[in-house]
Amino acid sequence: MLIPAMVVFLLTFAVPMILVGRLSLFASDYATTKFVGMQNYVTAIFDHYYVKSYENAFWFVLMIAPSIVIFAYTLSSVLSNYNKKTQSIARFVVYIPGLTSGIIMGLLWAWLLLRQGLINQILSVFNIQAIPFLSEQWPARISIAVISVISSIGGMVILFSASMHSISKELQDASMIDGANRRQYKKFIVRPMMLPTILLALLLNIVGIMQMWETIFVLTEGGGPEGSTASPVYEIFLTAFRFGKAGLAAAKGIILMFVIAGILVIKNRVEKWVK
Amino acid sequence: MVENSFTPAKMFLKMPPRLIPNELTLNNSIEAFKLPYLPRWILNTSIIMVVAVILGIVINGAAGYVFAFAKYKWCVYIFWTLMSSIFVTRYVLLISQFMIVGALGLRGLPAVILVLLFWPTGIYLFRNYYKAIPVELIESARIDGAKEWRILTSIVLPLSKPILGAAIVFLGMGVLGDYIWQMLNLQDPVEKTYLVGLMSSTLDVYKVKNIGYDLAVGTLLFIPYLIIFSVSSRYFIEGLTTGGLKE
């Protein structure tokens, strides 16, 4: 019964992994391939736009990850006071933007944020100068960050609600008997119990930010002003399919994988240290 | 968005702009419906969706079943190997997946389906869900002489309605949202899907800056999501958060 899953795993994951590893040692523009050894990795590390994409990701992480965790935590904490039906409806509603394809969300946001878009038109009624939401470095970064928060908050709310739900009722009763009020219960019992989930949420967010692609593609084609909104994955996409450097893109991809693995290791360290 | 897709292009340029258009037109939507291949694109998407959802559930559900109930030690190793792929970005593998699909001669719709079938998150969800089913139930069926596939179809499957709802939503969304892979593989207009086809039409019209048309397309693209939401929202959250058997 495992065989179908294994076949699909090999075809779509294991073999491609090996091929990418091999490709990263070659200079390839799809038509011709030449062995160059580690040259691609050196080029990638000194590639201005590639390094910049990590800088972008760093700023995105600073903007996005804390706000998602705070919003999602507060929201699921508030939701836990309501009955089951309200909870599942609310969770579903906040989850909808996350389920909808990033391409469609991108079209919708483009309509709001373009220079002739709705928000700027409303501002112009009050004679306020148009805000360059997508055409200058920081406004563009902030717009992308806001969009990303809105579309990934739903999944995090589900994650937090599920793990809050799994804290046993006895703990609450015991703390109440010991004379803790509701605020103390949340601060001293729920928050420490939720810490592993919060770390997991941070990790998922950071990995997700490295992989942002669709909104960037629709809203700031080509990586935005001076490549200041391109995520690492989008930069790899540009290298592979716009500039046609398959080998270099593969090397960049492998580096990205190691970066993500490094983040995973750090997360595990932090988790152990906290315990 | 829905409202503005019915607004003619010139309304967007009016000064001052108004939130509520005073002239509604269906032209933008009609323009989209006039695209010669639109019915074909809808058909393609439906085919992909049905095939990918059914095969995806069979493949990943069976794997989840094995990981939940098999007692061999190597199953655990295989399970974590499969899970490790969650953390590898899909986009890194695009080029080589593209090469493999080419080498197998699977360009076009089969290629689009193949990539959707490996779904580690799904295996994980199925496994967790099935773990909540009492082992005694499975073992008594084994003692009665049932084969594993038989146990899966006649005992486990009837118990797994919520998780199936969640799987249909996730796989269906996967089909609808997998823009980059579909865009790379489907160049021929006859083969395109709903998403790629309509998006390519907006990219052409984009130069005219008819925002009304873009939003008409956005609205049209949103319809399949509404259908999926309304069909299976009931099962969705339940499947993600509850276990196999209710007490």
Short mmCIF file of C-alpha atoms in Angstrom, two decimals:
data_model
loop_
_atom_site.label_atom_id
_atom_site.label_comp_id
_atom_site.label_asym_id
_atom_site.label_seq_id
_atom_site.Cartn_x
_atom_site.Cartn_y
_atom_site.Cartn_z
CA MET A 1 0.00 0.00 0.00
CA LEU A 2 3.00 2.23 0.37
CA ILE A 3 4.16 1.63 -3.20
CA PRO A 4 2.07 4.33 -4.96
CA ALA A 5 3.14 6.95 -2.44
CA MET A 6 6.78 5.88 -2.76
CA VAL A 7 6.65 6.04 -6.57
CA VAL A 8 5.22 9.55 -6.50
CA PHE A 9 7.74 10.53 -3.84
CA LEU A 10 10.63 9.32 -6.00
CA LEU A 11 9.34 10.95 -9.18
CA THR A 12 8.43 14.33 -7.77
CA PHE A 13 10.88 14.69 -4.92
CA ALA A 14 13.82 12.31 -4.53
CA VAL A 15 14.99 12.15 -8.14
CA PRO A 16 14.50 15.91 -8.68
CA MET A 17 16.59 16.52 -5.55
CA ILE A 18 19.46 14.48 -6.99
CA LEU A 19 19.09 16.20 -10.36
CA VAL A 20 19.20 19.64 -8.75
CA GLY A 21 22.33 18.69 -6.84
CA ARG A 22 23.96 17.53 -10.06
CA LEU A 23 22.75 20.52 -12.06
CA SER A 24 24.21 22.93 -9.53
CA LEU A 25 27.71 21.83 -10.58
CA PHE A 26 27.10 22.67 -14.22
CA ALA A 27 26.78 25.91 -16.13
CA SER A 28 23.61 25.35 -18.07
CA ASP A 29 21.30 27.47 -20.18
CA TYR A 30 19.04 24.44 -20.94
CA ALA A 31 20.58 23.93 -24.41
CA THR A 32 24.24 23.48 -23.50
CA THR A 33 25.71 22.14 -20.29
CA LYS A 34 29.29 22.48 -19.12
CA PHE A 35 30.87 21.17 -15.92
CA VAL A 36 32.16 24.02 -13.76
CA GLY A 37 32.40 22.47 -10.29
CA MET A 38 31.73 24.85 -7.43
CA GLN A 39 31.83 27.95 -9.63
CA ASN A 40 28.04 28.38 -9.44
CA TYR A 41 28.08 28.52 -5.65
CA VAL A 42 30.77 31.21 -5.67
CA THR A 43 28.82 33.23 -8.23
CA ALA A 44 25.65 32.85 -6.17
CA ILE A 45 27.25 34.05 -2.94
CA PHE A 46 28.61 37.16 -4.64
CA ASP A 47 25.41 37.80 -6.63
CA HIS A 48 24.14 41.21 -5.52
CA TYR A 49 20.47 40.44 -6.10
CA TYR A 50 20.67 37.05 -4.40
CA VAL A 51 22.21 38.56 -1.26
CA LYS A 52 19.65 41.35 -1.41
CA SER A 53 16.82 38.81 -1.52
CA TYR A 54 17.97 37.47 1.85
CA GLU A 55 18.13 41.02 3.18
CA ASN A 56 14.51 41.46 1.99
CA ALA A 57 13.55 38.20 3.65
CA PHE A 58 15.16 39.43 6.88
CA TRP A 59 13.08 42.62 6.87
CA PHE A 60 9.98 40.64 5.94
CA VAL A 61 10.58 38.29 8.85
CA LEU A 62 10.96 41.24 11.23
CA MET A 63 7.72 42.77 9.99
CA ILE A 64 5.60 39.69 9.42
CA ALA A 65 6.47 36.98 11.95
CA PRO A 66 5.88 38.91 15.21
CA SER A 67 2.64 40.46 13.99
CA ILE A 68 1.25 37.13 12.82
CA VAL A 69 2.10 35.43 16.09
CA ILE A 70 0.64 38.26 18.19
CA PHE A 71 -2.54 38.60 16.10
CA ALA A 72 -3.14 34.86 15.81
CA TYR A 73 -2.45 34.25 19.50
CA THR A 74 -4.78 37.04 20.62
CA LEU A 75 -7.46 35.98 18.18
CA SER A 76 -7.46 32.34 19.21
CA SER A 77 -7.25 33.32 22.85
CA VAL A 78 -10.34 35.50 22.44
CA LEU A 79 -12.09 32.85 20.38
CA SER A 80 -11.58 30.21 23.07
CA ASN A 81 -14.16 32.05 25.20
CA TYR A 82 -16.92 31.47 22.65
CA ASN A 83 -18.89 28.31 21.90
CA LYS A 84 -17.78 25.70 19.40
CA LYS A 85 -19.97 26.76 16.50
CA THR A 86 -18.87 30.42 16.58
CA GLN A 87 -15.28 29.27 16.83
CA SER A 88 -15.31 27.11 13.74
CA ILE A 89 -17.13 29.73 11.67
CA ALA A 90 -14.67 32.45 12.74
CA ARG A 91 -11.68 30.21 12.02
CA PHE A 92 -13.02 29.39 8.60
CA VAL A 93 -13.57 33.06 7.77
CA VAL A 94 -10.02 34.07 8.68
CA TYR A 95 -8.72 31.03 6.80
CA ILE A 96 -10.35 31.93 3.47
CA PRO A 97 -7.66 34.41 2.29
CA GLY A 98 -5.02 31.78 3.00
CA LEU A 99 -6.77 29.11 0.97
CA THR A 100 -7.41 31.34 -2.01
CA SER A 101 -4.61 31.29 -4.54
CA GLY A 102 -2.00 34.02 -4.10
CA ILE A 103 -2.52 34.98 -7.72
CA ILE A 104 -6.15 35.93 -7.13
CA MET A 105 -5.33 37.74 -3.89
CA GLY A 106 -2.66 39.56 -5.88
CA LEU A 107 -5.18 40.77 -8.47
CA LEU A 108 -7.46 42.01 -5.72
CA TRP A 109 -4.66 43.85 -3.92
CA ALA A 110 -3.38 45.31 -7.17
CA TRP A 111 -6.76 46.92 -7.64
CA LEU A 112 -6.46 48.52 -4.20
CA LEU A 113 -2.81 49.50 -4.26
CA LEU A 114 -1.83 50.52 -7.80
CA ARG A 115 -1.07 54.20 -8.44
CA GLN A 116 -4.54 54.52 -10.01
CA GLY A 117 -5.95 52.03 -7.52
CA LEU A 118 -8.86 52.48 -5.18
CA ILE A 119 -6.97 53.69 -2.10
CA ASN A 120 -5.08 56.37 -4.00
CA GLN A 121 -8.29 57.48 -5.72
CA ILE A 122 -10.02 57.91 -2.39
CA LEU A 123 -7.01 59.86 -1.09
CA SER A 124 -7.08 62.09 -4.14
CA VAL A 125 -10.63 63.13 -3.27
CA PHE A 126 -9.20 64.69 -0.12
CA ASN A 127 -6.29 66.16 -2.09
CA ILE A 128 -3.75 63.90 -0.44
CA GLN A 129 -0.77 63.02 -2.56
CA ALA A 130 -0.80 59.52 -4.05
CA ILE A 131 1.14 56.99 -2.00
CA PRO A 132 3.55 54.89 -4.11
CA PHE A 133 2.46 51.61 -2.51
CA LEU A 134 4.28 49.38 -4.95
CA SER A 135 6.86 51.55 -6.67
CA GLU A 136 9.17 52.58 -3.83
CA GLN A 137 11.29 50.40 -1.62
CA TRP A 138 9.74 50.66 1.83
CA PRO A 139 6.10 51.22 0.88
CA ALA A 140 6.36 48.17 -1.39
CA ARG A 141 7.91 46.04 1.33
CA ILE A 142 5.30 47.10 3.85
CA SER A 143 2.45 46.43 1.39
CA ILE A 144 3.75 42.93 0.69
CA ALA A 145 4.17 42.32 4.42
CA VAL A 146 0.59 43.39 5.19
CA ILE A 147 -0.77 41.16 2.44
CA SER A 148 1.27 38.25 3.69
CA VAL A 149 0.04 38.70 7.26
CA ILE A 150 -3.57 38.75 6.11
CA SER A 151 -3.23 35.64 4.00
CA SER A 152 -1.32 33.49 6.46
CA ILE A 153 -3.03 34.40 9.70
CA GLY A 154 -5.83 31.85 9.26
CA GLY A 155 -3.57 28.81 9.31
CA MET A 156 -1.85 30.10 12.43
CA VAL A 157 -5.17 30.68 14.19
CA ILE A 158 -6.09 27.06 13.50
CA LEU A 159 -2.71 25.91 14.81
CA PHE A 160 -2.97 27.98 18.00
CA SER A 161 -6.61 27.06 18.65
CA ALA A 162 -5.83 23.37 18.28
CA SER A 163 -2.99 23.47 20.74
CA MET A 164 -4.83 25.73 23.19
CA HIS A 165 -7.65 23.24 23.04
CA SER A 166 -5.30 20.44 24.03
CA ILE A 167 -4.32 22.08 27.34
CA SER A 168 -6.19 19.95 29.83
CA LYS A 169 -9.15 21.32 31.71
CA GLU A 170 -7.78 20.03 35.02
CA LEU A 171 -4.93 22.54 34.89
CA GLN A 172 -7.41 25.38 34.69
CA ASP A 173 -9.47 23.97 37.55
CA ALA A 174 -6.38 23.41 39.67
CA SER A 175 -5.15 26.97 39.11
CA MET A 176 -8.60 28.35 39.93
CA ILE A 177 -8.64 26.39 43.20
CA ASP A 178 -5.21 27.81 44.01
CA GLY A 179 -6.80 31.23 43.68
CA ALA A 180 -5.57 32.36 40.29
CA ASN A 181 -7.82 34.69 38.35
CA ARG A 182 -8.41 34.39 34.63
CA ARG A 183 -5.58 36.74 33.70
CA GLN A 184 -3.08 34.95 35.88
CA TYR A 185 -4.21 31.61 34.45
CA LYS A 186 -3.56 32.86 30.91
CA LYS A 187 -0.22 34.38 31.83
CA PHE A 188 1.29 31.63 33.97
CA ILE A 189 -0.28 28.48 32.55
CA VAL A 190 -1.44 28.98 28.99
CA ARG A 191 1.48 31.05 27.76
CA PRO A 192 4.28 28.67 28.85
CA MET A 193 2.29 25.69 27.58
CA MET A 194 1.92 27.42 24.20
CA LEU A 195 5.61 28.20 23.81
CA PRO A 196 6.49 25.20 21.60
CA THR A 197 3.56 26.04 19.32
CA ILE A 198 4.68 29.67 19.13
CA LEU A 199 8.17 28.55 18.12
CA LEU A 200 6.69 26.23 15.50
CA ALA A 201 4.56 29.07 14.17
CA LEU A 202 7.62 31.32 13.92
CA LEU A 203 9.51 28.61 12.07
CA LEU A 204 6.66 27.97 9.63
CA ASN A 205 6.40 31.71 9.00
CA ILE A 206 10.09 32.18 8.33
CA VAL A 207 10.15 29.23 5.94
CA GLY A 208 7.00 30.58 4.32
CA ILE A 209 8.53 34.04 3.88
CA MET A 210 11.54 32.56 2.10
CA GLN A 211 9.05 30.96 -0.30
CA MET A 212 6.74 33.90 -1.00
CA TRP A 213 6.17 33.95 -4.68
CA GLU A 214 2.73 34.65 -6.06
CA THR A 215 1.89 38.04 -4.55
CA ILE A 216 5.36 39.28 -5.44
CA PHE A 217 4.92 38.01 -8.98
CA VAL A 218 1.57 39.72 -9.48
CA LEU A 219 2.16 42.97 -7.58
CA THR A 220 5.80 43.80 -8.17
CA GLU A 221 6.78 42.00 -11.34
CA GLY A 222 10.52 41.52 -11.57
CA GLY A 223 11.11 41.94 -7.85
CA GLY A 224 9.94 45.48 -7.29
CA PRO A 225 12.00 48.67 -7.08
CA GLU A 226 15.68 47.65 -7.23
CA GLY A 227 14.75 44.09 -6.36
CA SER A 228 13.66 45.16 -2.90
CA THR A 229 10.64 42.88 -2.59
CA ALA A 230 12.08 39.73 -4.16
CA SER A 231 12.12 36.75 -1.81
CA PRO A 232 14.94 34.21 -2.23
CA VAL A 233 12.60 31.85 -4.06
CA TYR A 234 11.41 34.57 -6.42
CA GLU A 235 15.03 35.48 -7.13
CA ILE A 236 15.73 31.83 -7.97
CA PHE A 237 12.68 31.78 -10.22
CA LEU A 238 13.95 34.85 -12.08
CA THR A 239 17.41 33.33 -12.47
CA ALA A 240 16.05 30.09 -13.81
CA PHE A 241 13.27 31.21 -16.08
CA ARG A 242 13.93 34.84 -16.98
CA PHE A 243 17.71 34.85 -17.29
CA GLY A 244 17.83 31.17 -18.27
CA LYS A 245 20.67 30.15 -15.96
CA ALA A 246 19.51 26.74 -14.77
CA GLY A 247 22.80 25.73 -13.14
CA LEU A 248 23.16 28.94 -11.15
CA ALA A 249 19.52 28.73 -10.06
CA ALA A 250 20.06 25.16 -8.86
CA ALA A 251 23.08 26.26 -6.80
CA LYS A 252 21.06 29.12 -5.30
CA GLY A 253 18.31 26.62 -4.49
CA ILE A 254 20.71 24.29 -2.69
CA ILE A 255 22.06 27.21 -0.65
CA LEU A 256 18.48 28.16 0.28
CA MET A 257 17.84 24.59 1.43
CA PHE A 258 20.83 24.75 3.73
CA VAL A 259 19.69 28.11 5.09
CA ILE A 260 16.27 26.63 5.89
CA ALA A 261 17.88 23.57 7.48
CA GLY A 262 19.99 25.95 9.58
CA ILE A 263 16.88 27.78 10.76
CA LEU A 264 15.36 24.40 11.72
CA VAL A 265 18.44 23.55 13.79
CA ILE A 266 18.34 26.94 15.52
CA LYS A 267 14.66 26.42 16.32
CA ASN A 268 15.41 23.06 17.93
CA ARG A 269 18.26 24.58 19.95
CA VAL A 270 16.04 27.39 21.18
CA GLU A 271 13.33 24.92 22.11
CA LYS A 272 15.76 22.83 24.18
CA TRP A 273 17.23 25.93 25.81
CA VAL A 274 13.79 27.18 26.80
CA LYS A 275 12.95 23.84 28.38
CA MET B 1 -14.22 43.33 -6.52
CA VAL B 2 -17.39 41.61 -7.71
CA GLU B 3 -19.15 44.92 -8.10
CA ASN B 4 -16.30 46.62 -9.90
CA SER B 5 -15.97 43.84 -12.43
CA PHE B 6 -19.26 45.12 -13.80
CA THR B 7 -17.92 48.65 -14.21
CA PRO B 8 -16.89 49.86 -17.64
CA ALA B 9 -13.29 50.95 -18.04
CA LYS B 10 -13.94 54.67 -18.29
CA MET B 11 -15.57 54.80 -14.87
CA PHE B 12 -12.21 54.12 -13.27
CA LEU B 13 -10.73 57.19 -14.84
CA LYS B 14 -13.48 59.55 -13.74
CA MET B 15 -12.56 62.38 -11.42
CA PRO B 16 -13.59 62.31 -8.70
CA PRO B 17 -13.92 58.53 -8.65
CA ARG B 18 -16.97 57.03 -7.08
CA LEU B 19 -17.28 53.98 -4.95
CA ILE B 20 -20.62 52.98 -6.41
CA PRO B 21 -20.62 52.97 -10.18
CA ASN B 22 -23.75 54.50 -11.67
CA GLU B 23 -23.47 52.54 -14.87
CA LEU B 24 -23.31 48.77 -14.75
CA THR B 25 -22.10 46.73 -17.66
CA LEU B 26 -21.64 43.07 -18.28
CA ASN B 27 -19.15 43.80 -21.02
CA ASN B 28 -16.11 42.82 -18.96
CA SER B 29 -17.53 39.46 -18.07
CA ILE B 30 -18.83 38.97 -21.59
CA GLU B 31 -15.38 39.76 -22.93
CA ALA B 32 -14.00 37.00 -20.74
CA PHE B 33 -16.70 34.60 -21.89
CA LYS B 34 -15.84 35.38 -25.49
CA LEU B 35 -12.37 33.85 -25.08
CA PRO B 36 -12.51 30.99 -27.62
CA TYR B 37 -11.05 28.29 -25.38
CA LEU B 38 -12.84 29.12 -22.13
CA PRO B 39 -15.12 26.02 -22.09
CA ARG B 40 -12.10 23.89 -22.85
CA TRP B 41 -10.17 25.45 -19.96
CA ILE B 42 -13.03 24.77 -17.57
CA LEU B 43 -13.19 21.18 -18.79
CA ASN B 44 -9.42 20.76 -18.34
CA THR B 45 -9.54 22.11 -14.81
CA SER B 46 -12.44 19.83 -13.92
CA ILE B 47 -10.63 16.79 -15.30
CA ILE B 48 -7.46 17.63 -13.39
CA MET B 49 -9.40 18.31 -10.25
CA VAL B 50 -11.37 15.05 -10.29
CA VAL B 51 -8.35 12.91 -11.16
CA ALA B 52 -5.94 14.65 -8.77
CA VAL B 53 -8.37 14.64 -5.85
CA ILE B 54 -9.29 10.96 -6.23
CA LEU B 55 -5.76 9.72 -6.87
CA GLY B 56 -4.36 12.03 -4.20
CA ILE B 57 -6.76 10.70 -1.59
CA VAL B 58 -6.09 7.06 -2.56
CA ILE B 59 -2.31 7.41 -2.57
CA ASN B 60 -1.86 9.60 0.50
CA GLY B 61 -4.70 8.02 2.43
CA ALA B 62 -3.25 4.54 1.92
CA ALA B 63 0.18 5.77 2.99
CA GLY B 64 -1.30 7.43 6.07
CA TYR B 65 -3.11 4.19 6.90
CA VAL B 66 0.14 2.22 6.68
CA PHE B 67 2.00 4.68 8.88
CA ALA B 68 -0.79 4.68 11.43
CA PHE B 69 -1.18 0.92 11.80
CA ALA B 70 1.95 -0.89 10.57
CA LYS B 71 4.31 -1.95 13.33
CA TYR B 72 7.51 -2.34 11.30
CA LYS B 73 10.39 -0.21 12.46
CA TRP B 74 11.40 0.86 8.93
CA CYS B 75 7.99 2.43 8.44
CA VAL B 76 8.97 5.12 10.91
CA TYR B 77 12.14 5.91 8.97
CA ILE B 78 10.24 6.10 5.68
CA PHE B 79 7.64 8.29 7.33
CA TRP B 80 10.18 10.86 8.51
CA THR B 81 11.96 10.78 5.14
CA LEU B 82 8.68 11.68 3.49
CA MET B 83 7.98 14.35 6.10
CA SER B 84 11.38 15.99 5.65
CA SER B 85 10.27 17.02 2.18
CA ILE B 86 7.81 19.49 3.73
CA PHE B 87 10.75 21.73 4.54
CA VAL B 88 12.28 21.67 1.07
CA THR B 89 10.93 24.47 -1.06
CA ARG B 90 8.96 23.22 -4.01
CA TYR B 91 10.31 26.01 -6.22
CA VAL B 92 13.89 24.77 -5.94
CA LEU B 93 12.81 21.53 -7.56
CA LEU B 94 10.84 23.12 -10.40
CA ILE B 95 13.60 22.88 -12.98
CA SER B 96 14.41 19.24 -12.36
CA GLN B 97 10.76 18.25 -12.01
CA PHE B 98 10.31 19.86 -15.40
CA MET B 99 13.19 17.77 -16.78
CA ILE B 100 11.80 14.52 -15.35
CA VAL B 101 8.35 15.16 -16.70
CA GLY B 102 9.93 15.79 -20.09
CA ALA B 103 12.00 12.62 -19.91
CA LEU B 104 8.90 10.57 -19.08
CA GLY B 105 7.04 12.14 -22.00
CA LEU B 106 4.33 13.48 -19.70
CA ARG B 107 4.09 17.09 -20.88
CA GLY B 108 0.72 18.73 -20.49
CA LEU B 109 -2.10 17.69 -18.21
CA PRO B 110 -0.56 14.44 -16.84
CA ALA B 111 2.47 16.43 -15.70
CA VAL B 112 0.25 18.87 -13.83
CA ILE B 113 -1.50 16.00 -12.08
CA LEU B 114 1.67 14.03 -11.22
CA VAL B 115 3.23 16.82 -9.18
CA LEU B 116 0.08 17.33 -7.13
CA LEU B 117 -0.07 13.68 -6.08
CA PHE B 118 2.79 13.74 -3.59
CA TRP B 119 1.35 15.49 -0.59
CA PRO B 120 3.33 14.93 2.63
CA THR B 121 1.11 17.21 4.70
CA GLY B 122 -1.79 15.03 3.64
CA ILE B 123 -0.02 11.84 4.67
CA TYR B 124 0.62 13.46 8.05
CA LEU B 125 -3.02 14.52 8.45
CA PHE B 126 -4.34 11.08 7.44
CA ARG B 127 -1.90 9.34 9.80
CA ASN B 128 -2.87 11.48 12.77
CA TYR B 129 -6.53 11.01 12.03
CA TYR B 130 -6.26 7.23 11.69
CA LYS B 131 -4.17 6.95 14.87
CA ALA B 132 -7.28 7.94 16.80
CA ILE B 133 -9.14 4.88 15.49
CA PRO B 134 -8.85 2.02 18.04
CA VAL B 135 -6.36 -0.62 16.93
CA GLU B 136 -8.72 -3.37 18.14
CA LEU B 137 -11.10 -2.49 15.33
CA ILE B 138 -8.40 -3.11 12.73
CA GLU B 139 -7.05 -6.22 14.43
CA SER B 140 -10.41 -7.88 14.73
CA ALA B 141 -10.90 -7.35 11.02
CA ARG B 142 -7.47 -8.88 10.38
CA ILE B 143 -8.42 -11.91 12.47
CA ASP B 144 -11.60 -12.23 10.44
CA GLY B 145 -9.33 -12.58 7.42
CA ALA B 146 -9.78 -9.21 5.74
CA LYS B 147 -6.99 -7.99 3.45
CA GLU B 148 -5.49 -4.57 4.18
CA TRP B 149 -7.15 -2.80 1.21
CA ARG B 150 -10.45 -4.34 2.29
CA ILE B 151 -10.00 -2.99 5.83
CA LEU B 152 -9.17 0.43 4.43
CA THR B 153 -12.21 0.61 2.17
CA SER B 154 -14.85 -0.96 4.37
CA ILE B 155 -13.82 -0.04 7.91
CA VAL B 156 -11.52 2.96 7.90
CA LEU B 157 -13.01 4.87 4.99
CA PRO B 158 -16.55 5.15 6.38
CA LEU B 159 -15.04 6.61 9.57
CA SER B 160 -13.00 9.26 7.79
CA LYS B 161 -15.58 11.64 6.35
CA PRO B 162 -14.22 14.81 8.02
CA ILE B 163 -10.64 14.19 6.93
CA LEU B 164 -11.84 13.43 3.40
CA GLY B 165 -13.58 16.80 3.38
CA ALA B 166 -10.37 18.49 4.41
CA ALA B 167 -8.41 16.51 1.80
CA ILE B 168 -10.83 17.51 -0.95
CA VAL B 169 -10.48 21.18 0.01
CA PHE B 170 -6.70 21.06 0.17
CA LEU B 171 -6.19 19.07 -3.03
CA GLY B 172 -8.82 21.08 -4.87
CA MET B 173 -7.14 24.31 -3.79
CA GLY B 174 -3.84 22.81 -4.88
CA VAL B 175 -5.21 22.26 -8.38
CA LEU B 176 -6.70 25.73 -8.54
CA GLY B 177 -3.71 27.58 -7.16
CA ASP B 178 -0.71 25.78 -8.64
CA TYR B 179 -0.03 28.65 -11.02
CA ILE B 180 3.68 28.41 -11.71
CA TRP B 181 3.78 24.71 -12.54
CA GLN B 182 0.72 24.90 -14.77
CA MET B 183 2.10 27.98 -16.49
CA LEU B 184 5.37 26.19 -17.26
CA ASN B 185 3.76 23.01 -18.52
CA LEU B 186 0.72 24.22 -20.39
CA GLN B 187 1.81 26.39 -23.29
CA ASP B 188 -0.73 25.18 -25.85
CA PRO B 189 -3.99 27.19 -25.52
CA VAL B 190 -6.07 24.01 -25.91
CA GLU B 191 -4.41 22.46 -22.87
CA LYS B 192 -4.52 25.42 -20.51
CA THR B 193 -6.45 25.39 -17.27
CA TYR B 194 -8.99 27.92 -16.10
CA LEU B 195 -6.41 29.76 -13.99
CA VAL B 196 -3.57 29.89 -16.51
CA GLY B 197 -5.84 30.67 -19.41
CA LEU B 198 -7.67 33.55 -17.77
CA MET B 199 -4.47 34.95 -16.28
CA SER B 200 -2.76 34.90 -19.67
CA SER B 201 -5.70 36.86 -21.06
CA THR B 202 -5.33 39.53 -18.36
CA LEU B 203 -1.62 39.79 -19.05
CA ASP B 204 -2.47 40.63 -22.67
CA VAL B 205 -5.19 43.10 -21.83
CA TYR B 206 -3.08 44.58 -19.05
CA LYS B 207 -1.48 47.03 -21.44
CA VAL B 208 -4.85 48.70 -22.04
CA LYS B 209 -5.14 49.09 -18.25
CA ASN B 210 -8.74 47.98 -18.14
CA ILE B 211 -8.92 47.26 -14.43
CA GLY B 212 -12.57 46.29 -14.84
CA TYR B 213 -11.56 43.35 -17.01
CA ASP B 214 -8.91 42.21 -14.54
CA LEU B 215 -11.44 42.23 -11.77
CA ALA B 216 -13.98 40.38 -13.91
CA VAL B 217 -11.33 37.70 -14.35
CA GLY B 218 -10.59 37.76 -10.62
CA THR B 219 -14.28 37.28 -9.90
CA LEU B 220 -14.54 34.42 -12.38
CA LEU B 221 -11.46 32.79 -10.88
CA PHE B 222 -13.01 33.04 -7.43
CA ILE B 223 -16.15 31.08 -8.41
CA PRO B 224 -14.58 27.60 -8.15
CA TYR B 225 -13.34 28.48 -4.67
CA LEU B 226 -16.84 29.44 -3.63
CA ILE B 227 -18.10 26.09 -4.91
CA ILE B 228 -15.48 24.15 -2.97
CA PHE B 229 -16.02 26.23 0.18
CA SER B 230 -19.75 25.72 0.14
CA VAL B 231 -19.52 21.98 -0.54
CA SER B 232 -17.08 20.98 2.12
CA SER B 233 -16.65 23.76 4.66
CA ARG B 234 -18.68 21.76 7.14
CA TYR B 235 -16.15 18.96 7.30
CA PHE B 236 -13.11 21.10 6.94
CA ILE B 237 -12.16 22.39 10.38
CA GLU B 238 -13.56 19.29 12.01
CA GLY B 239 -11.23 17.12 9.96
CA LEU B 240 -8.20 19.15 10.94
CA THR B 241 -8.83 19.26 14.65
CA THR B 242 -10.71 16.13 15.69
CA GLY B 243 -9.67 12.53 15.74
CA GLY B 244 -11.17 9.43 14.20
CA LEU B 245 -13.87 8.30 16.54
CA LYS B 246 -16.36 10.25 18.55
CA GLU B 247 -17.09 8.98 21.98
#
